[in-house]
Amino acid sequence: MKRLIAITLASLASLAALALGPVHAQQQKTVLGIDAAKKIVAACEARAKQEGWNMIIAVVDDGGHLKHFSRMDNSFRKSIDIALLKAETSSGFPRSSRQMADIAKQRAPGIEHVPGIVIFGGGMPILTGKNEHIGAIGVSGGTPEQDEQCAQAGLDAVRGELGLK
């Protein structure tokens, strides 16, 4: 019994030493918060209303997980899927969904056939001034150019707050 207690105490001491060993500095990362995501969507909606566009807007974090979403009145139901795919594409690659078309043509023919990747405008990464990839926005409901203009309006609304590129 004494031997079992001694082994148990030695094991616990070893675990404690490992847990309390050298402490490494943790790297801090900018996170896309819900308030910033809401501001992005609100600015995008304002631009869409000004132009008479009926948009679907999806903002995701750097893992592609939905952070905030809006479906404007009279928007197309299938644009929900498209906006989410655009956001997920730009979250998975720190590039706009339009840039993915160039990549598909020049470096990765066939990438457009990979499930979850779209190669037309409306998805944009959210990159800080330090080039941290913290999320993405996907917009659908207009032409690819209109979708991009709407997404850019959203990003511009938080440029100073998040130190965006």
PDB file of C-alpha atoms in Angstrom:
ATOM      1  CA  MET A   1       0.000   0.000   0.000  1.00  0.00           C
ATOM      2  CA  LYS A   2       2.849   2.396   0.906  1.00  0.00           C
ATOM      3  CA  ARG A   3       4.468   1.599  -2.444  1.00  0.00           C
ATOM      4  CA  LEU A   4       1.213   2.384  -4.347  1.00  0.00           C
ATOM      5  CA  ILE A   5       0.928   5.713  -2.512  1.00  0.00           C
ATOM      6  CA  ALA A   6       4.571   6.527  -3.277  1.00  0.00           C
ATOM      7  CA  ILE A   7       4.107   5.716  -6.986  1.00  0.00           C
ATOM      8  CA  THR A   8       0.912   7.779  -7.115  1.00  0.00           C
ATOM      9  CA  LEU A   9       2.596  10.765  -5.432  1.00  0.00           C
ATOM     10  CA  ALA A  10       5.602  10.502  -7.744  1.00  0.00           C
ATOM     11  CA  SER A  11       3.296  10.402 -10.763  1.00  0.00           C
ATOM     12  CA  LEU A  12       1.384  13.437  -9.556  1.00  0.00           C
ATOM     13  CA  ALA A  13       4.630  15.306  -8.915  1.00  0.00           C
ATOM     14  CA  SER A  14       5.801  14.495 -12.465  1.00  0.00           C
ATOM     15  CA  LEU A  15       2.529  15.701 -13.948  1.00  0.00           C
ATOM     16  CA  ALA A  16       2.695  18.898 -11.900  1.00  0.00           C
ATOM     17  CA  ALA A  17       6.242  19.532 -13.091  1.00  0.00           C
ATOM     18  CA  LEU A  18       5.139  19.095 -16.698  1.00  0.00           C
ATOM     19  CA  ALA A  19       2.128  21.351 -16.240  1.00  0.00           C
ATOM     20  CA  LEU A  20       4.111  24.025 -14.449  1.00  0.00           C
ATOM     21  CA  GLY A  21       7.170  23.735 -16.696  1.00  0.00           C
ATOM     22  CA  PRO A  22       8.428  26.574 -18.852  1.00  0.00           C
ATOM     23  CA  VAL A  23       5.654  28.971 -19.711  1.00  0.00           C
ATOM     24  CA  HIS A  24       5.722  30.125 -23.304  1.00  0.00           C
ATOM     25  CA  ALA A  25       4.345  33.476 -24.332  1.00  0.00           C
ATOM     26  CA  GLN A  26       1.002  33.090 -26.002  1.00  0.00           C
ATOM     27  CA  GLN A  27       0.533  34.667 -29.357  1.00  0.00           C
ATOM     28  CA  GLN A  28      -2.341  37.121 -29.441  1.00  0.00           C
ATOM     29  CA  LYS A  29      -4.663  37.024 -32.425  1.00  0.00           C
ATOM     30  CA  THR A  30      -7.252  39.512 -33.547  1.00  0.00           C
ATOM     31  CA  VAL A  31     -10.698  37.965 -33.405  1.00  0.00           C
ATOM     32  CA  LEU A  32     -13.723  38.978 -35.444  1.00  0.00           C
ATOM     33  CA  GLY A  33     -16.272  39.883 -32.771  1.00  0.00           C
ATOM     34  CA  ILE A  34     -20.035  39.877 -33.126  1.00  0.00           C
ATOM     35  CA  ASP A  35     -20.244  43.685 -32.930  1.00  0.00           C
ATOM     36  CA  ALA A  36     -17.851  44.074 -35.864  1.00  0.00           C
ATOM     37  CA  ALA A  37     -19.736  41.396 -37.820  1.00  0.00           C
ATOM     38  CA  LYS A  38     -23.009  43.262 -37.223  1.00  0.00           C
ATOM     39  CA  LYS A  39     -21.444  46.536 -38.410  1.00  0.00           C
ATOM     40  CA  ILE A  40     -20.197  44.838 -41.569  1.00  0.00           C
ATOM     41  CA  VAL A  41     -23.678  43.502 -42.324  1.00  0.00           C
ATOM     42  CA  ALA A  42     -25.383  46.822 -41.504  1.00  0.00           C
ATOM     43  CA  ALA A  43     -23.087  48.791 -43.833  1.00  0.00           C
ATOM     44  CA  CYS A  44     -23.563  46.242 -46.595  1.00  0.00           C
ATOM     45  CA  GLU A  45     -27.345  46.424 -46.155  1.00  0.00           C
ATOM     46  CA  ALA A  46     -27.248  50.230 -46.238  1.00  0.00           C
ATOM     47  CA  ARG A  47     -25.322  50.170 -49.540  1.00  0.00           C
ATOM     48  CA  ALA A  48     -27.722  47.600 -50.972  1.00  0.00           C
ATOM     49  CA  LYS A  49     -30.770  49.667 -49.982  1.00  0.00           C
ATOM     50  CA  GLN A  50     -29.195  52.804 -51.474  1.00  0.00           C
ATOM     51  CA  GLU A  51     -28.668  50.981 -54.778  1.00  0.00           C
ATOM     52  CA  GLY A  52     -31.969  49.071 -54.758  1.00  0.00           C
ATOM     53  CA  TRP A  53     -30.313  45.643 -54.418  1.00  0.00           C
ATOM     54  CA  ASN A  54     -31.849  42.755 -52.463  1.00  0.00           C
ATOM     55  CA  MET A  55     -28.892  40.961 -50.931  1.00  0.00           C
ATOM     56  CA  ILE A  56     -28.030  38.011 -48.752  1.00  0.00           C
ATOM     57  CA  ILE A  57     -25.033  38.748 -46.511  1.00  0.00           C
ATOM     58  CA  ALA A  58     -23.004  36.200 -44.560  1.00  0.00           C
ATOM     59  CA  VAL A  59     -20.067  36.998 -42.287  1.00  0.00           C
ATOM     60  CA  VAL A  60     -17.956  34.081 -41.058  1.00  0.00           C
ATOM     61  CA  ASP A  61     -14.927  33.771 -38.792  1.00  0.00           C
ATOM     62  CA  ASP A  62     -11.531  32.490 -39.938  1.00  0.00           C
ATOM     63  CA  GLY A  63     -12.760  28.903 -39.520  1.00  0.00           C
ATOM     64  CA  GLY A  64     -15.706  29.494 -41.852  1.00  0.00           C
ATOM     65  CA  HIS A  65     -18.240  29.425 -39.027  1.00  0.00           C
ATOM     66  CA  LEU A  66     -21.207  31.768 -39.383  1.00  0.00           C
ATOM     67  CA  LYS A  67     -20.840  34.890 -37.252  1.00  0.00           C
ATOM     68  CA  HIS A  68     -23.725  37.034 -38.584  1.00  0.00           C
ATOM     69  CA  PHE A  69     -26.248  36.704 -41.403  1.00  0.00           C
ATOM     70  CA  SER A  70     -28.904  38.808 -43.109  1.00  0.00           C
ATOM     71  CA  ARG A  71     -31.488  38.077 -45.766  1.00  0.00           C
ATOM     72  CA  MET A  72     -32.995  41.261 -47.143  1.00  0.00           C
ATOM     73  CA  ASP A  73     -36.634  41.329 -48.229  1.00  0.00           C
ATOM     74  CA  ASN A  74     -37.312  40.064 -51.771  1.00  0.00           C
ATOM     75  CA  SER A  75     -33.908  38.399 -52.063  1.00  0.00           C
ATOM     76  CA  PHE A  76     -33.508  35.085 -53.846  1.00  0.00           C
ATOM     77  CA  ARG A  77     -33.720  32.026 -51.602  1.00  0.00           C
ATOM     78  CA  LYS A  78     -30.852  30.209 -53.377  1.00  0.00           C
ATOM     79  CA  SER A  79     -28.660  33.258 -52.792  1.00  0.00           C
ATOM     80  CA  ILE A  80     -28.498  32.087 -49.172  1.00  0.00           C
ATOM     81  CA  ASP A  81     -26.388  29.106 -50.235  1.00  0.00           C
ATOM     82  CA  ILE A  82     -24.324  31.188 -52.635  1.00  0.00           C
ATOM     83  CA  ALA A  83     -23.509  33.893 -50.058  1.00  0.00           C
ATOM     84  CA  LEU A  84     -22.452  31.246 -47.540  1.00  0.00           C
ATOM     85  CA  LEU A  85     -20.277  29.496 -50.146  1.00  0.00           C
ATOM     86  CA  LYS A  86     -18.616  32.781 -51.109  1.00  0.00           C
ATOM     87  CA  ALA A  87     -17.857  33.544 -47.455  1.00  0.00           C
ATOM     88  CA  GLU A  88     -16.565  30.018 -46.840  1.00  0.00           C
ATOM     89  CA  THR A  89     -14.353  30.181 -49.943  1.00  0.00           C
ATOM     90  CA  SER A  90     -12.773  33.438 -48.791  1.00  0.00           C
ATOM     91  CA  SER A  91     -12.432  32.081 -45.276  1.00  0.00           C
ATOM     92  CA  GLY A  92     -10.676  28.936 -46.459  1.00  0.00           C
ATOM     93  CA  PHE A  93      -8.308  30.875 -48.712  1.00  0.00           C
ATOM     94  CA  PRO A  94      -7.313  34.431 -47.786  1.00  0.00           C
ATOM     95  CA  ARG A  95      -8.427  35.631 -51.228  1.00  0.00           C
ATOM     96  CA  SER A  96     -11.581  36.970 -52.800  1.00  0.00           C
ATOM     97  CA  SER A  97     -13.835  34.456 -54.493  1.00  0.00           C
ATOM     98  CA  ARG A  98     -13.151  36.349 -57.749  1.00  0.00           C
ATOM     99  CA  GLN A  99      -9.386  35.784 -57.309  1.00  0.00           C
ATOM    100  CA  MET A 100     -10.130  32.077 -57.077  1.00  0.00           C
ATOM    101  CA  ALA A 101     -11.177  32.216 -60.754  1.00  0.00           C
ATOM    102  CA  ASP A 102      -7.656  33.343 -61.693  1.00  0.00           C
ATOM    103  CA  ILE A 103      -6.180  30.592 -59.546  1.00  0.00           C
ATOM    104  CA  ALA A 104      -8.465  28.057 -61.238  1.00  0.00           C
ATOM    105  CA  LYS A 105      -7.295  29.198 -64.682  1.00  0.00           C
ATOM    106  CA  GLN A 106      -3.587  29.597 -63.974  1.00  0.00           C
ATOM    107  CA  ARG A 107      -2.515  27.288 -61.170  1.00  0.00           C
ATOM    108  CA  ALA A 108      -5.251  24.890 -60.126  1.00  0.00           C
ATOM    109  CA  PRO A 109      -7.513  23.884 -63.010  1.00  0.00           C
ATOM    110  CA  GLY A 110     -10.540  22.074 -61.668  1.00  0.00           C
ATOM    111  CA  ILE A 111     -10.534  23.704 -58.224  1.00  0.00           C
ATOM    112  CA  GLU A 112     -13.967  25.114 -59.030  1.00  0.00           C
ATOM    113  CA  HIS A 113     -15.292  21.545 -58.944  1.00  0.00           C
ATOM    114  CA  VAL A 114     -14.247  21.041 -55.333  1.00  0.00           C
ATOM    115  CA  PRO A 115     -17.383  21.145 -53.153  1.00  0.00           C
ATOM    116  CA  GLY A 116     -17.651  24.403 -51.223  1.00  0.00           C
ATOM    117  CA  ILE A 117     -15.513  26.541 -53.545  1.00  0.00           C
ATOM    118  CA  VAL A 118     -16.951  29.255 -55.765  1.00  0.00           C
ATOM    119  CA  ILE A 119     -14.978  31.285 -58.288  1.00  0.00           C
ATOM    120  CA  PHE A 120     -17.051  34.403 -58.929  1.00  0.00           C
ATOM    121  CA  GLY A 121     -17.224  37.745 -57.171  1.00  0.00           C
ATOM    122  CA  GLY A 122     -18.901  38.458 -53.859  1.00  0.00           C
ATOM    123  CA  GLY A 123     -16.689  36.695 -51.328  1.00  0.00           C
ATOM    124  CA  MET A 124     -13.945  38.715 -49.657  1.00  0.00           C
ATOM    125  CA  PRO A 125     -11.516  37.834 -46.872  1.00  0.00           C
ATOM    126  CA  ILE A 126     -11.288  40.000 -43.779  1.00  0.00           C
ATOM    127  CA  LEU A 127      -7.570  40.731 -43.352  1.00  0.00           C
ATOM    128  CA  THR A 128      -6.111  43.010 -40.697  1.00  0.00           C
ATOM    129  CA  GLY A 129      -3.335  45.470 -41.453  1.00  0.00           C
ATOM    130  CA  LYS A 130      -0.937  42.864 -40.042  1.00  0.00           C
ATOM    131  CA  ASN A 131      -2.242  40.422 -42.666  1.00  0.00           C
ATOM    132  CA  GLU A 132      -4.119  38.324 -40.088  1.00  0.00           C
ATOM    133  CA  HIS A 133      -6.964  36.419 -41.719  1.00  0.00           C
ATOM    134  CA  ILE A 134      -9.831  36.818 -39.242  1.00  0.00           C
ATOM    135  CA  GLY A 135     -12.865  35.962 -41.356  1.00  0.00           C
ATOM    136  CA  ALA A 136     -14.739  36.635 -44.562  1.00  0.00           C
ATOM    137  CA  ILE A 137     -17.897  38.126 -46.010  1.00  0.00           C
ATOM    138  CA  GLY A 138     -20.037  36.592 -48.720  1.00  0.00           C
ATOM    139  CA  VAL A 139     -22.722  38.555 -50.546  1.00  0.00           C
ATOM    140  CA  SER A 140     -25.177  37.328 -53.151  1.00  0.00           C
ATOM    141  CA  GLY A 141     -28.259  38.707 -54.850  1.00  0.00           C
ATOM    142  CA  GLY A 142     -26.881  41.020 -57.525  1.00  0.00           C
ATOM    143  CA  THR A 143     -24.256  40.729 -60.200  1.00  0.00           C
ATOM    144  CA  PRO A 144     -20.823  39.612 -58.992  1.00  0.00           C
ATOM    145  CA  GLU A 145     -19.686  43.245 -59.274  1.00  0.00           C
ATOM    146  CA  GLN A 146     -22.636  44.484 -57.169  1.00  0.00           C
ATOM    147  CA  ASP A 147     -22.022  41.742 -54.619  1.00  0.00           C
ATOM    148  CA  GLU A 148     -18.380  42.837 -54.342  1.00  0.00           C
ATOM    149  CA  GLN A 149     -19.306  46.516 -53.984  1.00  0.00           C
ATOM    150  CA  CYS A 150     -21.705  45.628 -51.192  1.00  0.00           C
ATOM    151  CA  ALA A 151     -19.108  43.441 -49.446  1.00  0.00           C
ATOM    152  CA  GLN A 152     -16.512  46.209 -49.737  1.00  0.00           C
ATOM    153  CA  ALA A 153     -18.924  48.703 -48.155  1.00  0.00           C
ATOM    154  CA  GLY A 154     -19.216  46.334 -45.205  1.00  0.00           C
ATOM    155  CA  LEU A 155     -15.453  45.988 -44.853  1.00  0.00           C
ATOM    156  CA  ASP A 156     -14.953  49.738 -45.149  1.00  0.00           C
ATOM    157  CA  ALA A 157     -17.294  50.246 -42.168  1.00  0.00           C
ATOM    158  CA  VAL A 158     -14.880  48.449 -39.804  1.00  0.00           C
ATOM    159  CA  ARG A 159     -11.574  49.298 -41.496  1.00  0.00           C
ATOM    160  CA  GLY A 160     -10.347  51.595 -38.706  1.00  0.00           C
ATOM    161  CA  GLU A 161     -11.822  49.546 -35.867  1.00  0.00           C
ATOM    162  CA  LEU A 162     -10.132  46.300 -36.960  1.00  0.00           C
ATOM    163  CA  GLY A 163      -7.119  47.849 -38.662  1.00  0.00           C
ATOM    164  CA  LEU A 164      -8.102  46.242 -41.969  1.00  0.00           C
ATOM    165  CA  LYS A 165      -5.969  46.373 -45.087  1.00  0.00           C
TER     166      LYS A 165
END
